[in-house]
Coordinates of C-alpha atoms (C1' of nucleotides) in Angstrom, one line a residue:
Chain A
M1 CA -69.6 346.7 164.5
A2 CA -69.9 343.3 166.3
N3 CA -67.4 341.4 164.6
V4 CA -66.7 339.2 167.5
A5 CA -68.4 335.6 167.6
Q6 CA -71.4 335.6 169.7
S7 CA -70.9 332.1 170.6
H8 CA -73.7 332.0 173.6
L9 CA -76.4 332.8 171.1
A10 CA -75.0 330.1 168.8
V11 CA -77.0 327.7 171.0
D12 CA -80.1 326.7 168.8
Q13 CA -82.7 329.1 169.8
A14 CA -85.4 326.9 168.6
S15 CA -84.9 324.6 171.8
A16 CA -85.5 327.5 173.8
R17 CA -89.3 327.7 173.0
K18 CA -89.6 324.4 175.0
A19 CA -89.2 325.6 178.5
D20 CA -87.6 323.6 181.4
V21 CA -86.9 320.6 179.4
E22 CA -86.0 317.7 181.5
S23 CA -83.6 314.8 180.3
T24 CA -82.4 311.9 182.4
C25 CA -78.8 312.0 183.4
S26 CA -76.6 311.3 180.6
E27 CA -72.6 311.6 180.7
T28 CA -72.5 313.4 177.3
N29 CA -74.3 316.3 179.2
C30 CA -71.1 316.9 181.2
A31 CA -69.0 317.2 178.1
V32 CA -70.4 320.4 177.8
C33 CA -70.0 321.7 181.1
A34 CA -66.7 324.2 181.1
A35 CA -66.1 323.3 184.6
W36 CA -66.2 319.6 184.9
N37 CA -63.0 319.1 186.8
L38 CA -63.7 322.2 189.2
S39 CA -67.3 321.1 190.1
L40 CA -68.9 319.3 192.5
C41 CA -70.0 317.0 189.9
T42 CA -66.4 315.4 189.6
I43 CA -66.3 314.2 192.9
L44 CA -70.1 312.9 193.0
K45 CA -69.2 311.1 189.9
N46 CA -66.2 309.2 191.7
C47 CA -68.2 308.2 194.6
A48 CA -70.8 306.7 192.5
S49 CA -68.5 304.7 190.3
E50 CA -66.3 303.6 193.2
G51 CA -69.1 302.7 195.8
D52 CA -72.2 300.6 195.8
R53 CA -74.1 303.5 194.3
A54 CA -76.8 303.1 191.8
V55 CA -75.7 303.9 188.2
V56 CA -72.3 303.5 187.1
G57 CA -71.1 305.9 184.2
A58 CA -73.5 308.6 185.4
L59 CA -74.0 311.0 188.2
P60 CA -76.2 309.5 191.1
M61 CA -79.6 310.7 191.1
S62 CA -79.4 313.6 188.9
T63 CA -81.4 315.2 186.3
V64 CA -80.7 317.8 183.8
H65 CA -82.7 320.8 182.8
M66 CA -82.8 323.6 180.6
V67 CA -84.2 327.1 181.0
P68 CA -84.3 329.8 177.9
A69 CA -82.5 333.0 178.3
R70 CA -84.4 335.7 180.7
R71 CA -86.3 333.1 182.5
T72 CA -86.5 332.8 186.6
I73 CA -85.0 329.4 187.6
F74 CA -85.9 329.8 191.2
H75 CA -88.3 332.2 193.0
P76 CA -87.0 333.4 196.2
K77 CA -89.5 331.4 198.4
E78 CA -89.6 328.5 196.1
W79 CA -89.1 325.1 197.9
S80 CA -86.8 322.6 196.5
E81 CA -85.5 319.1 197.4
F82 CA -82.7 319.6 194.7
V83 CA -79.3 321.2 194.8
P84 CA -78.9 322.7 191.4
V85 CA -75.5 322.9 189.6
I86 CA -74.9 325.0 186.5
C87 CA -73.8 323.0 183.6
S88 CA -73.8 325.8 180.6
G89 CA -74.9 329.3 180.4
W90 CA -74.8 332.4 182.5
S91 CA -77.2 333.1 185.4
V92 CA -77.5 335.5 188.2
S93 CA -78.7 335.2 191.7
S94 CA -80.3 338.1 193.5
I95 CA -82.5 339.4 196.3
A96 CA -85.0 342.3 196.0
L97 CA -87.1 344.9 197.8
P98 CA -90.7 345.2 197.3
D99 CA -90.5 348.5 195.4
G100 CA -88.3 346.7 192.9
R101 CA -84.7 347.8 194.0
R102 CA -82.5 344.7 193.7
Q103 CA -79.2 343.3 194.6
I104 CA -77.4 340.9 192.3
L105 CA -75.5 338.6 194.7
S106 CA -73.5 336.6 192.2
F107 CA -73.1 335.7 188.8
L108 CA -73.2 332.0 188.1
L109 CA -71.1 330.1 185.7
P110 CA -70.7 326.8 184.7
G111 CA -69.6 324.3 187.5
D112 CA -71.1 326.6 190.2
V113 CA -73.6 325.5 192.7
V114 CA -76.8 327.8 192.4
S115 CA -76.8 328.6 196.1
T116 CA -75.2 326.6 198.7
A117 CA -78.1 327.2 200.8
F118 CA -80.0 324.2 199.2
L119 CA -77.4 321.8 200.6
F120 CA -79.0 322.5 203.8
G121 CA -82.6 323.5 203.4
P122 CA -85.1 323.6 201.0
L123 CA -85.3 327.5 200.7
S124 CA -82.6 329.6 199.3
G125 CA -84.1 332.9 199.8
R126 CA -82.4 334.1 196.6
H127 CA -84.0 334.5 193.1
V128 CA -82.1 332.8 190.4
E129 CA -82.5 334.0 186.7
A130 CA -81.2 332.8 183.4
V131 CA -79.2 335.4 181.5
T132 CA -78.2 333.4 178.6
E133 CA -79.9 329.8 178.0
V134 CA -79.0 327.8 180.8
T135 CA -78.7 323.9 181.6
Y136 CA -78.3 322.9 185.1
R137 CA -78.3 319.6 186.9
K138 CA -80.3 318.7 190.1
F139 CA -79.0 316.7 192.7
K140 CA -81.5 315.2 195.3
R141 CA -80.3 317.1 198.6
S142 CA -80.9 313.7 200.6
D143 CA -78.9 311.6 198.4
L144 CA -75.9 314.8 198.7
R145 CA -76.7 314.6 202.5
A146 CA -76.3 310.8 202.7
L147 CA -73.0 311.0 200.8
L148 CA -71.7 313.8 202.7
F149 CA -72.1 311.8 206.2
E150 CA -70.3 308.8 204.8
N151 CA -67.8 310.1 202.4
P152 CA -65.2 312.7 204.2
E153 CA -64.0 313.8 200.8
V154 CA -67.6 315.1 199.9
F155 CA -67.8 316.7 203.2
D156 CA -64.7 318.6 202.7
R157 CA -65.6 319.6 199.1
I158 CA -69.0 320.7 200.2
S159 CA -67.3 322.7 203.2
K160 CA -64.9 324.5 200.7
T161 CA -67.8 325.5 198.5
W162 CA -69.5 326.8 201.4
L163 CA -66.8 328.9 202.5
D164 CA -66.1 330.0 199.1
E165 CA -69.5 331.6 198.8
R166 CA -69.0 333.1 202.2
V167 CA -65.8 334.6 201.3
Q168 CA -67.5 336.1 198.1
T169 CA -70.4 337.6 200.1
D170 CA -68.1 339.0 202.5
Q171 CA -66.0 340.7 199.6
L172 CA -69.3 341.9 198.1
A173 CA -70.5 343.8 201.2
L174 CA -67.0 345.2 201.2
D175 CA -67.0 346.4 197.8
L176 CA -70.8 347.9 198.1
G177 CA -70.1 349.5 201.5
R178 CA -66.4 351.1 200.8
R179 CA -65.4 351.3 197.5
T180 CA -66.1 353.6 194.5
A181 CA -68.2 352.8 191.3
S182 CA -65.1 352.4 189.4
E183 CA -63.4 350.1 191.5
R184 CA -66.6 347.9 191.5
I185 CA -67.2 347.8 188.2
A186 CA -63.4 347.0 187.2
R187 CA -63.6 344.2 189.9
Q188 CA -66.6 342.6 188.6
I189 CA -64.6 342.7 185.3
L190 CA -61.7 341.2 186.4
N191 CA -63.5 338.4 188.8
L192 CA -65.3 337.4 185.9
A193 CA -62.5 337.2 183.7
E194 CA -60.5 335.0 186.1
R195 CA -63.4 332.7 187.0
L196 CA -64.0 332.3 183.2
A197 CA -60.1 331.7 182.7
K198 CA -60.6 328.6 185.2
R199 CA -63.1 327.1 183.1
G200 CA -61.1 327.7 180.0
M201 CA -63.9 330.1 178.8
M202 CA -61.3 333.0 177.9
R203 CA -60.2 333.3 174.3
G204 CA -56.8 335.2 175.1
Q205 CA -58.0 338.4 176.8
T206 CA -61.5 338.2 175.5
M207 CA -64.6 336.7 176.9
D208 CA -68.4 336.3 175.8
F209 CA -70.1 339.1 177.9
P210 CA -73.8 338.4 177.7
L211 CA -74.6 340.7 181.0
R212 CA -76.6 343.7 180.1
Q213 CA -75.5 347.1 181.9
R214 CA -78.5 346.8 184.3
H215 CA -77.0 343.4 185.4
I216 CA -73.8 345.2 186.5
A217 CA -75.5 347.9 187.9
D218 CA -77.5 345.6 190.1
A219 CA -74.6 343.9 191.1
T220 CA -72.5 346.9 191.9
G221 CA -75.3 348.8 193.6
L222 CA -75.3 351.4 190.8
T223 CA -77.5 352.8 188.1
P224 CA -77.4 351.6 184.8
V225 CA -76.9 355.3 183.4
H226 CA -73.7 355.6 185.8
V227 CA -72.3 351.9 184.6
S228 CA -72.6 353.1 181.0
K229 CA -70.6 356.3 182.0
V230 CA -67.9 354.5 183.9
L231 CA -67.8 352.0 181.0
G232 CA -67.6 354.6 178.4
E233 CA -64.4 356.1 180.3
F234 CA -62.8 352.6 180.6
Q235 CA -63.3 352.2 177.0
R236 CA -61.9 355.7 176.3
A237 CA -58.8 355.1 178.4
R238 CA -58.4 351.8 176.5
L239 CA -58.5 349.5 179.5
V240 CA -61.2 347.3 178.0
E241 CA -63.1 347.1 174.6
I242 CA -66.7 346.0 174.4
S243 CA -68.3 345.0 171.3
G244 CA -71.2 343.0 170.2
R245 CA -71.6 340.8 173.3
S246 CA -67.9 340.3 174.0
L247 CA -65.4 342.1 176.3
T248 CA -61.8 342.1 176.1
I249 CA -59.4 343.4 178.6
I250 CA -56.9 345.7 176.8
N251 CA -54.9 346.9 179.6
E252 CA -55.0 344.3 182.5
A253 CA -52.2 346.1 184.6
E254 CA -54.1 349.6 184.5
L255 CA -57.4 347.9 185.1
R256 CA -56.1 346.2 188.2
I257 CA -55.1 349.6 189.3
A258 CA -58.4 351.0 188.7
A259 CA -59.8 348.0 190.6
D260 CA -57.6 348.3 193.5
W261 CA -56.9 344.8 193.4
R262 CA -55.4 342.7 196.1
Chain B
M1 CA -77.7 363.9 231.4
A2 CA -77.0 360.3 231.4
N3 CA -79.4 359.2 233.9
V4 CA -79.8 355.6 232.4
A5 CA -77.7 352.8 234.2
Q6 CA -74.7 351.9 232.1
S7 CA -74.8 348.5 233.1
H8 CA -72.2 347.1 230.6
L9 CA -69.7 349.2 232.5
A10 CA -70.8 347.7 235.6
V11 CA -68.7 344.7 235.0
D12 CA -65.4 345.0 237.4
Q13 CA -63.1 347.1 235.0
A14 CA -60.2 345.8 237.4
S15 CA -60.5 342.2 235.6
A16 CA -59.8 343.9 232.2
R17 CA -56.4 344.6 233.1
K18 CA -55.2 341.1 232.8
A19 CA -56.0 340.0 229.3
D20 CA -57.5 336.9 227.7
V21 CA -57.7 335.3 231.0
E22 CA -58.4 331.6 230.6
S23 CA -60.3 329.5 232.9
T24 CA -61.3 326.0 232.7
C25 CA -65.1 325.2 231.5
S26 CA -67.4 325.8 234.1
E27 CA -71.0 325.6 234.3
T28 CA -71.4 328.8 236.4
N29 CA -70.1 330.9 233.4
C30 CA -73.1 330.1 231.3
A31 CA -75.4 331.6 233.9
V32 CA -73.9 334.9 232.7
C33 CA -74.8 334.2 229.1
A34 CA -78.0 335.9 228.1
A35 CA -78.7 333.6 225.3
W36 CA -78.1 330.2 226.9
N37 CA -81.4 328.8 225.6
L38 CA -80.8 330.5 221.9
S39 CA -77.1 329.2 221.6
L40 CA -75.1 326.2 220.2
C41 CA -74.0 325.8 223.9
T42 CA -77.6 324.3 225.0
I43 CA -77.4 321.5 222.3
L44 CA -74.0 320.7 222.9
K45 CA -74.5 320.5 226.6
N46 CA -77.6 317.9 225.9
C47 CA -75.3 315.8 224.0
A48 CA -72.5 315.8 226.5
S49 CA -74.8 314.8 229.4
E50 CA -76.8 312.1 227.7
G51 CA -74.1 310.6 225.5
D52 CA -70.6 308.6 226.4
R53 CA -68.9 312.0 226.3
A54 CA -66.3 313.2 228.8
V55 CA -67.4 315.7 231.4
V56 CA -71.1 315.5 232.8
G57 CA -72.6 319.2 234.1
A58 CA -70.1 320.9 231.8
L59 CA -69.8 321.5 228.4
P60 CA -67.7 319.2 226.1
M61 CA -64.1 320.3 225.8
S62 CA -64.6 324.0 226.0
T63 CA -62.7 326.8 227.8
V64 CA -63.9 330.2 228.6
H65 CA -61.6 333.3 227.8
M66 CA -61.8 337.0 228.5
V67 CA -60.9 340.2 226.7
P68 CA -61.0 343.6 227.5
A69 CA -63.0 346.4 225.6
R70 CA -61.7 347.3 222.2
R71 CA -59.0 344.4 221.9
T72 CA -58.9 342.4 218.9
I73 CA -60.0 338.7 219.5
F74 CA -59.2 337.3 216.3
H75 CA -56.7 338.5 213.5
P76 CA -58.1 337.9 209.8
K77 CA -55.3 335.6 209.3
E78 CA -55.3 333.8 212.5
W79 CA -55.5 330.2 212.4
S80 CA -57.6 328.5 214.9
E81 CA -58.7 325.1 216.0
F82 CA -61.5 326.5 218.0
V83 CA -64.8 327.5 217.4
P84 CA -65.7 330.6 219.6
V85 CA -68.9 331.4 221.0
I86 CA -69.7 334.9 222.6
C87 CA -71.0 334.5 226.2
S88 CA -71.2 338.1 227.4
G89 CA -70.5 341.5 225.9
W90 CA -70.8 343.1 222.5
S91 CA -68.1 342.5 219.7
V92 CA -67.5 343.3 216.0
S93 CA -66.7 341.2 213.1
S94 CA -65.3 343.0 210.0
I95 CA -63.0 343.2 207.1
A96 CA -60.9 345.8 205.8
L97 CA -58.8 347.1 202.9
P98 CA -55.1 348.0 203.1
D99 CA -55.7 351.7 203.0
G100 CA -57.8 351.5 206.2
R101 CA -61.3 351.6 205.0
R102 CA -63.6 348.5 206.7
Q103 CA -66.8 347.1 206.5
I104 CA -68.2 345.7 209.6
L105 CA -70.2 342.4 208.8
S106 CA -72.1 341.9 212.1
F107 CA -72.2 342.9 215.5
L108 CA -72.0 339.7 217.8
L109 CA -74.1 339.5 220.8
P110 CA -73.9 336.7 223.6
G111 CA -74.9 333.3 222.4
D112 CA -73.5 334.4 218.6
V113 CA -71.2 332.0 217.1
V114 CA -68.1 334.2 216.3
S115 CA -67.8 333.3 212.5
T116 CA -69.5 329.7 211.2
A117 CA -66.4 329.7 209.0
F118 CA -64.4 328.2 212.1
L119 CA -67.0 325.3 212.0
F120 CA -65.3 324.2 208.9
G121 CA -61.6 325.5 208.6
P122 CA -59.3 327.1 210.9
L123 CA -59.4 330.6 209.2
S124 CA -62.3 333.1 209.3
G125 CA -60.9 336.0 207.0
R126 CA -62.8 338.3 209.4
H127 CA -61.2 340.5 212.2
V128 CA -63.1 340.3 215.5
E129 CA -62.8 343.1 217.9
A130 CA -64.4 343.5 221.2
V131 CA -66.4 346.5 221.9
T132 CA -67.2 346.1 225.6
E133 CA -65.5 343.4 227.7
V134 CA -66.3 340.3 226.2
T135 CA -66.2 336.7 227.4
Y136 CA -66.3 333.7 225.1
R137 CA -66.4 330.0 225.0
K138 CA -63.9 328.1 222.5
F139 CA -65.0 324.9 221.5
K140 CA -62.6 322.5 219.6
R141 CA -63.5 322.2 216.2
S142 CA -62.6 318.5 215.7
D143 CA -65.0 317.6 218.9
L144 CA -68.0 319.7 217.1
R145 CA -67.2 318.0 213.7
A146 CA -67.5 314.7 215.5
L147 CA -70.6 315.4 217.3
L148 CA -71.9 316.8 214.1
F149 CA -71.4 313.4 212.4
E150 CA -72.7 311.3 215.1
N151 CA -76.0 313.6 216.3
P152 CA -78.5 314.9 213.6
E153 CA -79.8 317.3 216.1
V154 CA -76.2 319.1 216.3
F155 CA -76.1 318.8 212.4
D156 CA -79.4 320.6 212.1
R157 CA -78.5 323.3 214.7
I158 CA -75.3 323.9 213.0
S159 CA -76.9 324.1 209.5
K160 CA -79.4 326.7 210.8
T161 CA -76.7 328.9 212.3
W162 CA -75.0 328.6 209.1
L163 CA -78.0 329.5 207.0
D164 CA -78.9 332.2 209.4
E165 CA -75.4 333.9 209.0
R166 CA -75.9 333.7 205.3
V167 CA -79.1 335.6 205.2
Q168 CA -77.9 338.1 207.4
T169 CA -75.0 338.7 205.0
D170 CA -77.1 338.6 201.9
Q171 CA -79.5 341.5 203.6
L172 CA -76.3 343.2 204.3
A173 CA -75.4 343.2 200.8
L174 CA -79.0 344.5 200.0
D175 CA -78.9 347.1 202.3
L176 CA -75.2 348.6 201.2
G177 CA -76.1 348.4 197.7
R178 CA -79.6 349.4 197.4
R179 CA -80.6 351.4 200.6
T180 CA -80.4 355.2 201.5
A181 CA -78.3 356.0 204.6
S182 CA -81.2 356.6 206.8
E183 CA -82.7 353.3 206.2
R184 CA -79.7 351.3 206.7
I185 CA -79.0 353.2 210.1
A186 CA -82.7 352.8 211.2
R187 CA -82.7 348.8 210.4
Q188 CA -79.4 348.6 212.4
I189 CA -81.1 350.0 215.3
L190 CA -84.2 347.7 214.8
N191 CA -82.2 344.5 214.1
L192 CA -80.0 345.3 217.3
A193 CA -83.3 345.5 219.4
E194 CA -84.8 342.6 218.1
R195 CA -81.7 340.4 218.9
L196 CA -81.3 341.9 222.4
A197 CA -84.9 341.3 223.0
K198 CA -84.5 337.5 222.0
R199 CA -82.0 337.5 224.9
G200 CA -83.9 339.4 227.2
M201 CA -81.3 342.0 226.9
M202 CA -84.0 345.0 226.3
R203 CA -85.4 347.1 229.4
G204 CA -88.8 348.1 227.8
Q205 CA -87.9 350.0 224.8
T206 CA -84.3 350.9 225.9
M207 CA -81.0 348.9 225.3
D208 CA -77.1 349.3 226.6
F209 CA -75.8 350.8 223.4
P210 CA -72.0 350.6 223.8
L211 CA -71.5 351.3 219.9
R212 CA -69.5 354.4 218.9
Q213 CA -70.6 356.1 215.8
R214 CA -67.8 354.8 214.0
H215 CA -69.1 351.4 214.4
I216 CA -72.3 352.2 212.9
A217 CA -70.6 354.1 210.2
D218 CA -68.4 351.0 209.3
A219 CA -71.4 348.6 209.5
T220 CA -73.6 350.9 207.1
G221 CA -71.0 352.0 204.8
L222 CA -71.1 355.8 206.0
T223 CA -68.9 358.5 207.3
P224 CA -69.1 359.0 211.1
V225 CA -70.3 362.5 210.5
H226 CA -73.2 361.7 208.2
V227 CA -73.9 358.9 211.0
S228 CA -74.1 361.8 213.5
K229 CA -76.3 364.0 211.2
V230 CA -79.0 361.0 210.6
L231 CA -78.9 360.0 214.3
G232 CA -79.7 363.9 215.1
E233 CA -82.4 363.9 212.8
F234 CA -84.0 360.9 214.5
Q235 CA -83.7 362.4 217.7
R236 CA -85.1 365.5 216.9
A237 CA -88.0 363.6 215.1
R238 CA -88.5 361.8 218.2
L239 CA -87.8 358.5 216.9
V240 CA -85.3 357.5 219.3
E241 CA -83.3 358.9 222.2
I242 CA -79.6 358.3 223.1
S243 CA -78.1 359.2 226.0
G244 CA -75.1 358.2 228.2
R245 CA -74.3 354.7 226.5
S246 CA -77.9 353.7 226.1
L247 CA -80.5 354.2 223.5
T248 CA -84.3 353.8 223.7
I249 CA -86.9 353.6 220.7
I250 CA -89.4 356.1 221.3
N251 CA -91.6 355.9 218.3
E252 CA -91.1 352.3 217.1
A253 CA -93.8 352.5 214.3
E254 CA -92.1 355.9 212.7
L255 CA -89.0 354.2 213.0
R256 CA -90.1 351.1 211.1
I257 CA -91.3 353.3 208.5
A258 CA -88.0 355.1 208.3
A259 CA -86.2 351.8 208.2
D260 CA -88.8 350.5 205.3
W261 CA -88.8 347.4 207.4
R262 CA -90.2 344.1 205.9
Chain C
dC1 C1' -92.1 348.6 159.2
dG2 C1' -93.1 349.5 164.2
dG3 C1' -92.4 348.9 169.0
dG4 C1' -89.4 348.4 172.6
dC5 C1' -85.5 347.4 175.4
dA6 C1' -80.6 348.8 175.4
dA7 C1' -77.0 352.0 175.5
dT8 C1' -75.4 356.8 175.2
dT9 C1' -75.2 361.8 176.3
dG10 C1' -75.9 366.1 178.9
dA11 C1' -78.0 368.9 182.6
dA12 C1' -79.8 369.3 186.9
dA13 C1' -80.4 367.5 191.3
dT14 C1' -79.3 365.4 195.6
dA15 C1' -77.2 362.2 198.9
dC16 C1' -73.3 361.6 201.0
dA17 C1' -68.2 362.7 201.7
dT18 C1' -64.7 366.1 203.1
dC19 C1' -62.9 370.0 205.7
dA20 C1' -62.9 372.5 209.5
dA21 C1' -64.0 374.4 214.1
dG22 C1' -65.8 374.1 218.7
dG23 C1' -67.9 371.6 223.0
dC24 C1' -68.0 368.0 226.0
dG25 C1' -66.5 364.1 228.8
dT26 C1' -62.9 361.0 230.3
dG27 C1' -58.5 359.4 231.4
dT28 C1' -53.7 361.1 232.6
dG29 C1' -49.8 363.0 234.2
dG30 C1' -47.8 366.8 236.6
Chain D
dC1 C1' -56.5 368.0 242.3
dC2 C1' -56.0 370.6 238.2
dA3 C1' -54.4 371.3 233.5
dC4 C1' -54.4 369.0 229.4
dA5 C1' -54.7 365.9 225.6
dC6 C1' -57.6 363.0 223.4
dG7 C1' -61.1 360.8 221.4
dC8 C1' -66.0 361.6 220.4
dC9 C1' -69.7 364.0 218.7
dT10 C1' -71.9 367.9 216.8
dT11 C1' -72.5 371.3 213.1
dG12 C1' -71.8 374.2 209.1
dA13 C1' -69.8 375.2 204.7
dT14 C1' -68.1 373.2 200.7
dG15 C1' -67.0 369.9 197.4
dT16 C1' -67.9 365.7 194.5
dA17 C1' -69.8 361.2 193.2
dT18 C1' -73.7 359.3 191.7
dT19 C1' -78.7 359.4 190.6
dT20 C1' -82.5 361.3 188.3
dC21 C1' -84.6 363.2 184.3
dA22 C1' -84.6 363.6 179.6
dA23 C1' -83.5 363.4 174.7
dT24 C1' -81.7 360.8 171.0
dT25 C1' -79.9 356.7 168.7
dG26 C1' -79.2 352.0 167.5
dC27 C1' -81.0 347.3 167.6
dC28 C1' -83.7 343.2 167.8
dC29 C1' -88.0 341.1 167.3
dG30 C1' -92.2 340.3 165.7

DNA sequence: CGGGCAATTGAAATACATCAAGGCGTGTGG
DNA sequence: CCACACGCCTTGATGTATTTCAATTGCCCG
């Protein structure tokens, strides 16, 4: 039935065997990044080449890392001197209760800063986990902090990233506290579609969709069973179609209504 | 039955008639603030007196405002060049849906920055409303920003405030998505008690409690009716006692268990 | 080929919402 | 000062969204 290309699985799986591969910064890596012109990297790059900063033609003091699907990228109490930015792949950031209940706070796509908390302290308090194979770039926090003080453009960019993350979390609280299951699920789909579109990662109305229903459940505060039922309804109503590991939005207008969008 | 002093009502109500009273900064106002040594104000004060900054013996470029109970302090789309900090009283910050459903994101107590978003942009996106009569102090954002660049102590303080707010919002999402009604309500009570204690605003195990059940409902994503039922159970089980406008924690250990604390 | 995770589906349980009525306290206007 | 309205809280009855439990299937991976 899965007649749609599963491009996120097309990455050579063999390379996944070697965990946490590290390579020095190379410009070619950024070509992979779907969100080059959106991300923090762009502006950092500009600073690097125009200023007195180290490497020209490369991002300042950063390294690229690779993590295979399903593996943890950061533990909630892990200290890090680095600010990680996703280059490719999908991952998920969440917090959990001792008894295993967990809440996904955001899905991370290429160009996203893993957690803006890392910009200001070594601790994010969030668990970050790869969904697909993921590559990310690590900037040293002290470097960023220095840049932030000298360069108002960097300051603004970082402020904006921070504010965006806050708006997202506020909306999440509103969704979880005050919206129905169908609304929450429909909004997650639309939200992802919008973000992927910005990154040129939509093929028309269809997107790669590597998420398990458990991910959606944990993001919406629901049960996997219930997610299955709602998604079933959405498909029977011809709002969306899910097959293989991709999702296409068939009736965007109706889906927006279901989501109570804007 | 209300045999406990209702100190938050003790404030002269006559003064409430005149809305949004403005007065120039005066040190005496800070004596009212229950959280002087916790708040941003302290460190700003220090900067002002040691540096080349304007007024000595007063906070830099700030004004004090007063708002009567139940009135809006900020509209969600209101632009402001100022960063407000609560001096006295309780208020609430929330976001709402067009149809009226709303989610309270935090209860603001003396010493709290109304929204850290104001530190970096003119827009908070949140609705802020006084519960009791409230006084707050407004700092000019550009002043704070300047201070932030020159003074690493200010930078750290502001980072910390920001990170704290983020942790709170993350926890809120976890609570709303993954906790039961009783857990959420019990945690709100314990959380408030803890914050009030830090400010020296607890009288033993009892606190002023100006919140309506609707506030608790909107903070926990529940219905006022259901809040009433749960609070009723808590009282029948002798976990807490609510009378007049004050709340006392009778069995903290059990309440913590109900809250699934830590 | 077997084992395990993922998804689907139905039946039963339950947590919470909605509806509705009554009481209580508080401010208000006659 | 009383009558009254109104907001707030309580309580019970009923409704419903979502969970839990359980059985079945398909699928990927070893």
